[in-house]
Amino acid sequence: MPFRDNREYIEALEKAGEVVRVAQEVDWDLEAGAIIRRSYELKLPAPFFQKIKGYPKGFRMFGGPLANFRRLAIAMDMPADSHPGAILDEYHKRAQHPIKPVIVKDGPCKENVRIGDQVDLYELPAPMVHDGDGGRYISTWHFVLTKDMDSDWVNWGMYRQMIHNSRDMGGLFLPTQDIGVMYYRKYEANNIPMPFATAIGPDPISALASCASYGVGRNEADLAGGIRRAPVELIKCETSDILVPAHAEIIIEGEVLPYKRVDEGPFGEYTGYRSSPRMPRPVYRVKAITFRNDPILTVANMGVPLDDADICLSVCGRTDIKTILDNYGFPITGIHLPPECSGHMIVVAVQAKYTNIASHIANAIWGTKLPYPYIVVVDSDVDPYNITEVLHAIVTKCHPVRGIRAQEFAVGHPLLPFLSLEERMWGKGAAVLLDCTWPLDWPKEIAIPRKASFKEIYPKEIQEKVLNNWKNYGYK
Ligand SMILES: Cc1cc2nc3c(=O)[nH]c(=O)nc-3n(C[C@H](O)[C@H](O)[C@H](O)COP(=O)(O)O)c2cc1C
């Protein structure tokens, strides 16, 4: 059964030993953030803070909802110790069968309603996540819903939101993101405020699905339904026609104002660095807040891997890319975005059937809107989920000159740490393909070195003998 909400999910995580309840009062000002961050870096259970300094009893905070593949497996209703490849394949399979949401009349997200002058963003315990952040980030595990001006398309996307004052928030969204397509090219271009809603602490799969580049005109709500294998329940906003998840912890409603910019950021980002400066960015004007009794402000504290962002980018990016490569019919045997690489590296294993197939694959990937600066193409004998095998393939099979194909004029991203400040500001990117396939014009028997692995350098009968006797040798 899919989890109806964040709370059922936390309960399941707790049963699986993935949660620590923190009874001692913690400060929203850096202390909670530091605990969440340390829990990622030591690979410990997710902290569930029961008492936040300066906030009423019952207002809680939960950090690290999807920080590892175990939590992802639980969120997907799969055995907790499933292999990452099995979870990712299952996600991809379910993504092919979207399920439309249903509309409901009542939902717990309406248990408390604040409208107009009653709105105070500081009523909720938004954390100061990292030292040096530009402000308190209320939305780090959430999604922003916006409706297209000319169609029924409703986009869900996880785009950070920082509190400016009791009624305003700021955020970063790029012109290439779907929210940017709607806002910069349509609403703002026509000088019309863009209605938005933010759902904080939704069910885990809806949060995950919001990170997909599902495409212009396609609703992530349908994708979330497919992955959950049950429709998401939506309810109408108080101040607009946008439909929001009825079981989310907190809903923020309002408008993104045209041509208004206020300094936002910096923020400790998914790349593991605070890489983009404080800059004038769009403003979300809040008109209403609704929240559940005893709300749980759910937090992803982005930084060095592994954290929730690494898992989300790995899962959603893989399906986005696999869909494209499968459409081309490439003889792919595996794809992985190692979460250790913050969504920057795609490893593709392929049966290299023709010369320069690696370049062909890289060009197809670079045609998508997200920047994937490192593409590694390996032969099909390499397991893309095994980072040791991938690194070994890079350093033994990628020719340091001929195997490296650099793209100087790629579309950039303001958060990529290796770009200069000027490149980050102007969206000037760079990318590289590491071709780790054996050249097809090398004579197989004499030029291609034999791999010295158990599977490849021993005769079949020796391998079988060793495997059959493995326990007799004293191994488990
Ligand atoms: C935890 C987390 C935070 C994110 N924050 C932002 C952000 O602030 N701005 C942004 O443009 N993308 C952000 N992303 C990436 C987007 O969610 C992702 O690119 C998604 O595909 C956007 O949806 P879209 O294709 O509908 O625009 C974040 C991703 C995660 C996992």
Short mmCIF file of C-alpha atoms and ligand atoms in Angstrom, two decimals:
data_model
loop_
_atom_site.label_atom_id
_atom_site.label_comp_id
_atom_site.label_asym_id
_atom_site.label_seq_id
_atom_site.Cartn_x
_atom_site.Cartn_y
_atom_site.Cartn_z
CA MET A 1 0.00 0.00 0.00
CA PRO A 2 1.37 3.45 -0.83
CA PHE A 3 1.88 5.92 2.00
CA ARG A 4 -0.98 8.37 2.12
CA ASP A 5 1.19 11.00 3.74
CA ASN A 6 4.46 11.99 5.31
CA ARG A 7 3.31 10.67 8.71
CA GLU A 8 2.58 7.11 7.62
CA TYR A 9 5.97 7.15 5.87
CA ILE A 10 7.83 8.37 8.97
CA GLU A 11 6.14 5.61 10.97
CA ALA A 12 7.36 2.97 8.47
CA LEU A 13 10.87 4.45 8.50
CA GLU A 14 10.85 4.33 12.28
CA LYS A 15 9.87 0.63 12.26
CA ALA A 16 12.79 -0.03 9.88
CA GLY A 17 15.25 1.69 12.25
CA GLU A 18 15.67 4.71 9.94
CA VAL A 19 14.46 7.38 12.42
CA VAL A 20 15.76 8.79 15.73
CA ARG A 21 13.20 10.71 17.79
CA VAL A 22 14.94 13.72 19.35
CA ALA A 23 13.07 14.61 22.55
CA GLN A 24 15.52 17.30 23.68
CA GLU A 25 14.60 20.81 22.52
CA VAL A 26 16.62 21.94 19.49
CA ASP A 27 17.11 25.38 17.97
CA TRP A 28 15.81 26.02 14.43
CA ASP A 29 18.78 28.37 14.11
CA LEU A 30 21.55 26.04 12.79
CA GLU A 31 21.34 23.38 15.51
CA ALA A 32 18.65 21.27 13.76
CA GLY A 33 20.42 21.74 10.40
CA ALA A 34 23.77 20.65 11.85
CA ILE A 35 22.21 17.50 13.33
CA ILE A 36 20.55 16.59 10.02
CA ARG A 37 23.79 17.16 8.13
CA ARG A 38 25.82 15.06 10.55
CA SER A 39 23.26 12.27 10.31
CA TYR A 40 23.83 12.13 6.51
CA GLU A 41 27.59 12.24 6.74
CA LEU A 42 27.71 9.41 9.32
CA LYS A 43 24.95 7.47 7.50
CA LEU A 44 22.72 7.52 10.60
CA PRO A 45 18.92 7.46 10.95
CA ALA A 46 16.89 10.56 10.14
CA PRO A 47 16.30 12.92 13.10
CA PHE A 48 12.68 13.63 14.06
CA PHE A 49 12.73 16.70 16.31
CA GLN A 50 9.87 16.77 18.81
CA LYS A 51 10.42 20.22 20.34
CA ILE A 52 11.68 23.30 18.51
CA LYS A 53 12.93 26.28 20.51
CA GLY A 54 10.44 29.15 20.58
CA TYR A 55 7.61 27.11 18.98
CA PRO A 56 4.51 25.57 20.56
CA LYS A 57 4.46 21.95 21.67
CA GLY A 58 3.50 19.76 18.72
CA PHE A 59 5.33 21.81 16.05
CA ARG A 60 7.94 19.33 14.87
CA MET A 61 10.70 19.01 12.30
CA PHE A 62 11.87 15.95 10.35
CA GLY A 63 15.18 15.88 8.46
CA GLY A 64 16.56 13.60 5.73
CA PRO A 65 13.35 11.99 4.46
CA LEU A 66 14.92 10.27 1.43
CA ALA A 67 18.64 10.35 2.12
CA ASN A 68 19.53 6.81 1.04
CA PHE A 69 18.35 3.92 -1.13
CA ARG A 70 16.92 2.10 1.92
CA ARG A 71 14.51 4.96 2.57
CA LEU A 72 13.71 5.10 -1.14
CA ALA A 73 12.89 1.37 -1.16
CA ILE A 74 10.55 1.86 1.82
CA ALA A 75 8.92 4.88 0.14
CA MET A 76 8.36 2.71 -2.96
CA ASP A 77 6.83 -0.05 -0.81
CA MET A 78 9.66 -2.45 -1.67
CA PRO A 79 11.86 -4.57 0.64
CA ALA A 80 14.15 -2.15 2.48
CA ASP A 81 17.34 -3.86 1.35
CA SER A 82 16.49 -3.99 -2.37
CA HIS A 83 19.45 -3.41 -4.73
CA PRO A 84 19.50 0.20 -6.02
CA GLY A 85 19.25 -1.13 -9.59
CA ALA A 86 16.05 -3.04 -8.73
CA ILE A 87 14.50 0.07 -7.13
CA LEU A 88 15.44 2.25 -10.09
CA ASP A 89 14.09 -0.28 -12.59
CA GLU A 90 10.84 -0.52 -10.64
CA TYR A 91 10.54 3.29 -10.59
CA HIS A 92 11.10 3.38 -14.35
CA LYS A 93 8.50 0.65 -14.92
CA ARG A 94 5.88 2.40 -12.80
CA ALA A 95 6.64 5.74 -14.48
CA GLN A 96 5.31 4.25 -17.74
CA HIS A 97 1.83 3.94 -16.19
CA PRO A 98 0.78 7.36 -14.88
CA ILE A 99 -2.38 7.60 -12.77
CA LYS A 100 -4.44 10.79 -12.67
CA PRO A 101 -5.11 12.40 -9.27
CA VAL A 102 -8.54 12.53 -7.62
CA ILE A 103 -10.14 15.62 -6.15
CA VAL A 104 -11.37 15.51 -2.55
CA LYS A 105 -13.47 17.95 -0.51
CA ASP A 106 -11.74 17.58 2.87
CA GLY A 107 -8.18 17.04 3.86
CA PRO A 108 -5.97 17.46 6.91
CA CYS A 109 -3.92 20.22 5.24
CA LYS A 110 -6.91 22.50 6.02
CA GLU A 111 -6.93 21.87 9.79
CA ASN A 112 -5.49 25.35 10.37
CA VAL A 113 -6.16 28.21 7.97
CA ARG A 114 -4.48 31.63 7.91
CA ILE A 115 -5.60 34.11 5.28
CA GLY A 116 -4.49 37.65 4.40
CA ASP A 117 -3.38 39.59 7.46
CA GLN A 118 -3.33 36.42 9.55
CA VAL A 119 -0.43 35.09 7.47
CA ASP A 120 2.93 34.96 9.24
CA LEU A 121 5.57 32.71 7.71
CA TYR A 122 7.44 32.81 11.02
CA GLU A 123 4.56 30.92 12.64
CA LEU A 124 6.24 27.77 11.31
CA PRO A 125 9.66 26.64 12.53
CA ALA A 126 11.59 27.23 9.30
CA PRO A 127 15.23 26.33 9.90
CA MET A 128 18.38 28.33 9.30
CA VAL A 129 19.81 25.31 7.52
CA HIS A 130 23.49 26.22 7.03
CA ASP A 131 25.65 28.98 8.47
CA GLY A 132 25.89 31.72 5.85
CA ASP A 133 22.57 30.94 4.18
CA GLY A 134 20.80 34.13 3.09
CA GLY A 135 17.89 33.44 5.44
CA ARG A 136 15.57 30.79 6.85
CA TYR A 137 14.60 28.27 4.16
CA ILE A 138 11.04 27.11 4.79
CA SER A 139 10.83 24.96 1.65
CA THR A 140 13.50 22.32 1.14
CA TRP A 141 11.33 19.16 1.06
CA HIS A 142 8.28 20.28 -0.82
CA PHE A 143 7.17 21.21 -4.27
CA VAL A 144 5.89 24.36 -5.90
CA LEU A 145 2.71 24.04 -7.99
CA THR A 146 2.01 26.45 -10.81
CA LYS A 147 -0.63 26.37 -13.50
CA ASP A 148 0.14 27.27 -17.08
CA MET A 149 -1.48 30.47 -18.36
CA ASP A 150 -2.84 28.89 -21.56
CA SER A 151 -3.61 25.27 -20.70
CA ASP A 152 -4.50 22.82 -17.91
CA TRP A 153 -0.88 21.91 -17.35
CA VAL A 154 0.06 22.07 -13.66
CA ASN A 155 3.77 21.81 -12.96
CA TRP A 156 5.23 20.42 -9.74
CA GLY A 157 8.87 21.23 -9.09
CA MET A 158 11.13 21.26 -6.06
CA TYR A 159 12.46 24.83 -6.04
CA ARG A 160 13.86 26.22 -2.77
CA GLN A 161 12.06 29.04 -0.91
CA MET A 162 13.63 31.46 1.58
CA ILE A 163 11.65 33.68 3.93
CA HIS A 164 12.17 37.43 3.27
CA ASN A 165 9.57 38.64 5.80
CA SER A 166 6.27 37.42 7.26
CA ARG A 167 4.52 37.60 3.84
CA ASP A 168 7.26 37.22 1.20
CA MET A 169 9.59 34.46 0.08
CA GLY A 170 12.33 34.34 -2.52
CA GLY A 171 13.61 31.49 -4.64
CA LEU A 172 15.85 30.37 -7.43
CA PHE A 173 14.28 29.12 -10.62
CA LEU A 174 15.99 29.17 -13.93
CA PRO A 175 14.47 30.06 -17.31
CA THR A 176 15.03 26.44 -18.38
CA GLN A 177 13.01 24.99 -15.49
CA ASP A 178 9.30 24.49 -16.07
CA ILE A 179 8.36 27.12 -13.51
CA GLY A 180 10.73 29.46 -15.36
CA VAL A 181 9.08 28.66 -18.70
CA MET A 182 5.69 29.58 -17.19
CA TYR A 183 6.83 32.65 -15.29
CA TYR A 184 9.44 34.41 -17.44
CA ARG A 185 7.94 33.62 -20.84
CA LYS A 186 4.23 33.86 -20.05
CA TYR A 187 3.01 35.47 -16.80
CA GLU A 188 5.80 38.01 -16.41
CA ALA A 189 5.96 38.70 -20.13
CA ASN A 190 2.27 39.70 -19.88
CA ASN A 191 2.78 41.55 -16.56
CA ILE A 192 0.43 39.13 -14.76
CA PRO A 193 1.12 37.74 -11.25
CA MET A 194 1.61 33.96 -11.39
CA PRO A 195 -0.50 32.02 -8.85
CA PHE A 196 1.47 29.39 -6.97
CA ALA A 197 1.07 26.96 -4.11
CA THR A 198 3.77 25.17 -2.15
CA ALA A 199 3.21 21.78 -0.54
CA ILE A 200 5.71 21.16 2.29
CA GLY A 201 6.03 17.62 3.66
CA PRO A 202 3.89 15.79 1.09
CA ASP A 203 3.87 11.99 0.77
CA PRO A 204 7.42 10.90 -0.16
CA ILE A 205 6.65 9.81 -3.72
CA SER A 206 4.97 13.10 -4.63
CA ALA A 207 8.07 14.92 -3.39
CA LEU A 208 10.29 12.63 -5.44
CA ALA A 209 8.17 12.89 -8.60
CA SER A 210 8.30 16.68 -8.42
CA CYS A 211 12.05 16.43 -9.10
CA ALA A 212 11.47 14.81 -12.50
CA SER A 213 11.91 16.75 -15.71
CA TYR A 214 8.59 15.33 -16.81
CA GLY A 215 8.27 17.75 -19.70
CA VAL A 216 6.35 20.82 -20.74
CA GLY A 217 2.60 20.14 -20.64
CA ARG A 218 2.86 16.96 -18.54
CA ASN A 219 1.60 16.84 -14.95
CA GLU A 220 3.92 15.39 -12.30
CA ALA A 221 0.75 14.59 -10.30
CA ASP A 222 0.06 11.78 -12.82
CA LEU A 223 3.64 10.54 -12.53
CA ALA A 224 3.37 10.51 -8.71
CA GLY A 225 0.15 8.47 -9.00
CA GLY A 226 1.91 5.97 -11.26
CA ILE A 227 4.88 5.56 -8.94
CA ARG A 228 2.59 5.24 -5.89
CA ARG A 229 0.28 2.90 -7.86
CA ALA A 230 -2.63 4.92 -6.48
CA PRO A 231 -3.92 8.42 -7.27
CA VAL A 232 -2.75 11.41 -5.28
CA GLU A 233 -5.64 13.13 -3.45
CA LEU A 234 -5.84 16.83 -4.27
CA ILE A 235 -7.89 19.61 -2.72
CA LYS A 236 -8.59 23.16 -3.87
CA CYS A 237 -6.55 26.06 -2.52
CA GLU A 238 -8.23 28.75 -0.40
CA THR A 239 -7.24 31.61 -2.69
CA SER A 240 -6.86 30.09 -6.17
CA ASP A 241 -8.01 27.14 -8.28
CA ILE A 242 -4.74 25.29 -7.86
CA LEU A 243 -5.25 21.77 -6.48
CA VAL A 244 -2.80 20.77 -3.75
CA PRO A 245 -2.06 17.45 -1.99
CA ALA A 246 -4.74 17.12 0.70
CA HIS A 247 -2.44 15.31 3.13
CA ALA A 248 0.60 17.59 2.95
CA GLU A 249 1.84 19.02 6.24
CA ILE A 250 1.79 22.66 5.13
CA ILE A 251 0.40 24.54 2.13
CA ILE A 252 1.52 28.05 1.23
CA GLU A 253 -0.56 29.94 -1.35
CA GLY A 254 0.08 33.16 -3.21
CA GLU A 255 1.46 34.81 -6.32
CA VAL A 256 4.87 35.33 -7.89
CA LEU A 257 4.94 39.02 -8.66
CA PRO A 258 5.97 40.17 -12.17
CA TYR A 259 9.18 42.19 -12.50
CA LYS A 260 9.84 42.20 -8.76
CA ARG A 261 13.23 40.99 -7.59
CA VAL A 262 14.68 40.86 -4.09
CA ASP A 263 18.08 39.49 -3.03
CA GLU A 264 17.88 35.75 -2.30
CA GLY A 265 20.52 33.23 -1.21
CA PRO A 266 23.18 32.17 -0.90
CA PHE A 267 22.37 28.61 0.13
CA GLY A 268 24.34 25.42 0.76
CA GLU A 269 23.42 23.58 -2.42
CA TYR A 270 23.01 20.10 -3.85
CA THR A 271 26.48 20.28 -5.40
CA GLY A 272 27.99 20.21 -1.91
CA TYR A 273 29.01 23.87 -2.03
CA ARG A 274 27.56 27.32 -1.54
CA SER A 275 28.28 28.19 -5.14
CA SER A 276 25.83 30.84 -6.27
CA PRO A 277 25.94 34.34 -4.81
CA ARG A 278 23.14 36.34 -3.21
CA MET A 279 21.33 37.88 -6.15
CA PRO A 280 18.05 39.62 -6.99
CA ARG A 281 15.55 36.83 -7.68
CA PRO A 282 11.73 36.50 -8.06
CA VAL A 283 9.42 37.06 -5.09
CA TYR A 284 6.58 34.83 -3.89
CA ARG A 285 3.90 36.99 -2.16
CA VAL A 286 1.97 34.81 0.30
CA LYS A 287 -1.82 35.12 0.55
CA ALA A 288 -2.66 32.11 2.70
CA ILE A 289 -1.09 29.34 4.75
CA THR A 290 -2.91 26.17 5.79
CA PHE A 291 -1.39 23.41 7.89
CA ARG A 292 -2.12 20.21 9.72
CA ASN A 293 -2.46 20.05 13.48
CA ASP A 294 1.00 19.50 14.98
CA PRO A 295 2.72 20.19 11.64
CA ILE A 296 5.96 18.45 10.76
CA LEU A 297 8.22 20.82 8.86
CA THR A 298 10.17 18.38 6.72
CA VAL A 299 13.70 19.36 5.71
CA ALA A 300 16.33 18.30 3.19
CA ASN A 301 19.70 19.75 4.16
CA MET A 302 21.66 19.82 0.93
CA GLY A 303 25.44 19.61 0.90
CA VAL A 304 28.12 17.00 0.27
CA PRO A 305 26.76 13.55 -0.70
CA LEU A 306 24.75 11.56 0.21
CA ASP A 307 21.59 13.43 0.97
CA ASP A 308 18.00 13.60 -0.26
CA ALA A 309 18.87 15.70 -3.31
CA ASP A 310 21.46 13.14 -4.48
CA ILE A 311 18.88 10.35 -4.31
CA CYS A 312 16.12 12.38 -6.02
CA LEU A 313 18.39 13.53 -8.84
CA SER A 314 19.73 10.01 -9.29
CA VAL A 315 16.25 8.44 -9.53
CA CYS A 316 14.48 11.08 -11.61
CA GLY A 317 17.48 11.84 -13.84
CA ARG A 318 17.90 8.15 -14.65
CA THR A 319 14.34 7.73 -15.85
CA ASP A 320 14.47 11.01 -17.82
CA ILE A 321 17.65 9.85 -19.59
CA LYS A 322 16.67 6.20 -19.98
CA THR A 323 13.45 7.23 -21.69
CA ILE A 324 15.38 9.29 -24.23
CA LEU A 325 18.09 6.70 -24.88
CA ASP A 326 15.54 3.88 -25.19
CA ASN A 327 13.64 5.96 -27.76
CA TYR A 328 16.80 6.13 -29.85
CA GLY A 329 17.16 2.34 -29.56
CA PHE A 330 20.73 2.42 -28.24
CA PRO A 331 21.87 -1.06 -27.10
CA ILE A 332 22.11 0.09 -23.48
CA THR A 333 22.72 -2.52 -20.75
CA GLY A 334 22.64 -0.16 -17.76
CA ILE A 335 22.38 3.49 -16.72
CA HIS A 336 23.19 5.01 -13.37
CA LEU A 337 23.65 8.48 -11.94
CA PRO A 338 25.85 7.61 -8.94
CA PRO A 339 24.44 9.61 -6.01
CA GLU A 340 28.05 10.20 -4.90
CA CYS A 341 28.32 12.51 -7.95
CA SER A 342 25.50 14.96 -7.01
CA GLY A 343 23.63 14.34 -10.25
CA HIS A 344 26.60 15.53 -12.35
CA MET A 345 27.68 12.20 -13.78
CA ILE A 346 25.80 9.69 -15.90
CA VAL A 347 27.30 6.28 -16.43
CA VAL A 348 25.94 4.43 -19.45
CA ALA A 349 26.88 0.81 -20.14
CA VAL A 350 26.45 -0.18 -23.76
CA GLN A 351 27.14 -2.94 -26.24
CA ALA A 352 29.43 -0.87 -28.45
CA LYS A 353 28.07 -1.95 -31.83
CA TYR A 354 29.44 0.87 -33.95
CA THR A 355 32.30 3.34 -33.87
CA ASN A 356 31.75 6.47 -31.79
CA ILE A 357 28.54 5.18 -30.24
CA ALA A 358 29.70 6.88 -27.02
CA SER A 359 29.64 10.29 -28.75
CA HIS A 360 26.22 9.48 -30.16
CA ILE A 361 24.90 8.72 -26.66
CA ALA A 362 26.50 11.81 -25.14
CA ASN A 363 25.02 14.07 -27.79
CA ALA A 364 21.55 12.65 -27.14
CA ILE A 365 21.93 13.35 -23.42
CA TRP A 366 23.29 16.85 -23.98
CA GLY A 367 20.17 17.62 -26.00
CA THR A 368 18.10 17.49 -22.79
CA LYS A 369 17.55 20.59 -20.68
CA LEU A 370 19.47 19.57 -17.57
CA PRO A 371 23.23 19.99 -17.53
CA TYR A 372 25.02 16.67 -17.21
CA PRO A 373 28.65 17.76 -17.26
CA TYR A 374 30.20 14.30 -16.99
CA ILE A 375 29.13 11.41 -19.18
CA VAL A 376 30.94 8.12 -18.85
CA VAL A 377 30.23 5.43 -21.43
CA VAL A 378 31.49 1.95 -20.53
CA ASP A 379 31.30 -1.46 -22.19
CA SER A 380 28.55 -3.82 -21.08
CA ASP A 381 30.88 -5.86 -18.85
CA VAL A 382 31.04 -2.93 -16.40
CA ASP A 383 28.35 -2.68 -13.73
CA PRO A 384 27.35 1.01 -13.63
CA TYR A 385 26.14 0.61 -10.01
CA ASN A 386 29.60 -0.47 -8.92
CA ILE A 387 31.60 2.74 -8.53
CA THR A 388 34.85 0.72 -8.19
CA GLU A 389 34.28 -0.87 -11.60
CA VAL A 390 33.38 2.50 -13.11
CA LEU A 391 36.50 4.23 -11.77
CA HIS A 392 38.62 1.30 -12.92
CA ALA A 393 37.13 1.54 -16.43
CA ILE A 394 37.88 5.28 -16.56
CA VAL A 395 41.52 4.96 -15.63
CA THR A 396 42.23 1.87 -17.75
CA LYS A 397 40.10 2.30 -20.85
CA CYS A 398 39.61 6.01 -21.40
CA HIS A 399 42.50 7.28 -23.51
CA PRO A 400 43.69 10.52 -21.83
CA VAL A 401 43.50 12.37 -25.15
CA ARG A 402 41.38 10.42 -27.67
CA GLY A 403 38.90 9.14 -25.09
CA ILE A 404 38.04 12.57 -23.75
CA ARG A 405 35.65 14.68 -25.82
CA ALA A 406 35.14 18.12 -24.30
CA GLN A 407 32.18 20.34 -25.14
CA GLU A 408 33.24 23.91 -24.67
CA PHE A 409 29.97 25.70 -25.36
CA ALA A 410 27.41 23.77 -23.32
CA VAL A 411 24.39 25.34 -21.59
CA GLY A 412 25.52 26.22 -18.09
CA HIS A 413 23.99 26.23 -14.64
CA PRO A 414 24.56 28.87 -11.96
CA LEU A 415 25.31 26.25 -9.30
CA LEU A 416 28.12 24.30 -11.01
CA PRO A 417 31.15 24.91 -8.76
CA PHE A 418 33.80 24.33 -11.44
CA LEU A 419 32.54 27.22 -13.59
CA SER A 420 34.02 30.66 -13.05
CA LEU A 421 31.76 33.26 -11.45
CA GLU A 422 31.33 34.90 -14.84
CA GLU A 423 30.39 31.56 -16.47
CA ARG A 424 27.90 30.81 -13.67
CA MET A 425 26.25 34.24 -14.00
CA TRP A 426 25.87 33.99 -17.78
CA GLY A 427 24.94 30.33 -18.02
CA LYS A 428 28.08 29.41 -19.95
CA GLY A 429 28.70 25.72 -19.39
CA ALA A 430 31.11 22.98 -20.33
CA ALA A 431 30.77 19.21 -20.46
CA VAL A 432 32.87 16.17 -21.17
CA LEU A 433 32.42 12.62 -22.40
CA LEU A 434 34.74 9.94 -21.10
CA ASP A 435 34.64 7.15 -23.66
CA CYS A 436 35.63 3.97 -21.85
CA THR A 437 34.74 1.50 -24.59
CA TRP A 438 37.35 -0.53 -26.45
CA PRO A 439 37.81 0.80 -30.01
CA LEU A 440 36.11 -1.50 -32.51
CA ASP A 441 39.05 -1.28 -34.92
CA TRP A 442 41.46 -2.88 -32.44
CA PRO A 443 42.05 -6.56 -33.34
CA LYS A 444 40.31 -8.42 -30.49
CA GLU A 445 42.83 -11.19 -29.78
CA ILE A 446 46.01 -9.14 -29.88
CA ALA A 447 45.14 -5.54 -29.00
CA ILE A 448 42.40 -5.78 -26.38
CA PRO A 449 43.85 -6.65 -22.99
CA ARG A 450 42.21 -9.50 -21.12
CA LYS A 451 40.52 -8.42 -17.89
CA ALA A 452 42.09 -10.12 -14.89
CA SER A 453 38.90 -10.80 -12.96
CA PHE A 454 37.53 -14.04 -11.53
CA LYS A 455 34.83 -14.10 -14.19
CA GLU A 456 37.11 -13.41 -17.11
CA ILE A 457 40.56 -14.86 -16.55
CA TYR A 458 39.71 -18.40 -15.33
CA PRO A 459 38.32 -21.23 -17.44
CA LYS A 460 34.62 -21.96 -16.88
CA GLU A 461 35.28 -25.35 -15.26
CA ILE A 462 37.63 -23.81 -12.66
CA GLN A 463 35.09 -21.11 -11.88
CA GLU A 464 32.37 -23.75 -11.40
CA LYS A 465 34.60 -25.90 -9.22
CA VAL A 466 35.51 -22.93 -7.03
CA LEU A 467 31.89 -21.80 -6.73
CA ASN A 468 30.68 -25.31 -5.87
CA ASN A 469 33.31 -25.68 -3.18
CA TRP A 470 33.10 -22.15 -1.80
CA LYS A 471 31.61 -23.12 1.57
CA ASN A 472 33.95 -26.09 1.86
CA TYR A 473 36.89 -23.67 1.70
CA GLY A 474 35.50 -22.02 4.84
CA TYR A 475 33.78 -19.00 3.19
CA LYS A 476 30.18 -18.12 3.88
C1 LIG B 1 16.16 18.95 -2.62
C2 LIG B 1 16.11 19.59 -4.00
C3 LIG B 1 16.11 20.98 -4.13
C4 LIG B 1 16.07 21.60 -5.37
N1 LIG B 1 16.05 22.96 -5.47
C5 LIG B 1 15.96 23.55 -6.69
C6 LIG B 1 15.89 25.00 -6.81
O1 LIG B 1 15.90 25.71 -5.81
N2 LIG B 1 15.78 25.53 -8.04
C7 LIG B 1 15.76 24.75 -9.17
O2 LIG B 1 15.65 25.31 -10.28
N3 LIG B 1 15.84 23.40 -9.11
C8 LIG B 1 15.94 22.79 -7.89
N4 LIG B 1 16.00 21.42 -7.80
C9 LIG B 1 15.97 20.61 -9.03
C10 LIG B 1 14.58 20.51 -9.59
O3 LIG B 1 13.67 20.06 -8.62
C11 LIG B 1 14.55 19.56 -10.77
O4 LIG B 1 15.41 20.06 -11.75
C12 LIG B 1 13.18 19.35 -11.35
O5 LIG B 1 13.33 18.58 -12.49
C13 LIG B 1 12.52 20.63 -11.75
O6 LIG B 1 11.29 20.33 -12.35
P1 LIG B 1 10.88 20.89 -13.80
O7 LIG B 1 11.59 20.06 -14.80
O8 LIG B 1 9.42 20.66 -13.73
O9 LIG B 1 11.27 22.32 -13.84
C14 LIG B 1 16.04 20.79 -6.54
C15 LIG B 1 16.05 19.40 -6.42
C16 LIG B 1 16.08 18.80 -5.17
C17 LIG B 1 16.07 17.30 -5.07
#
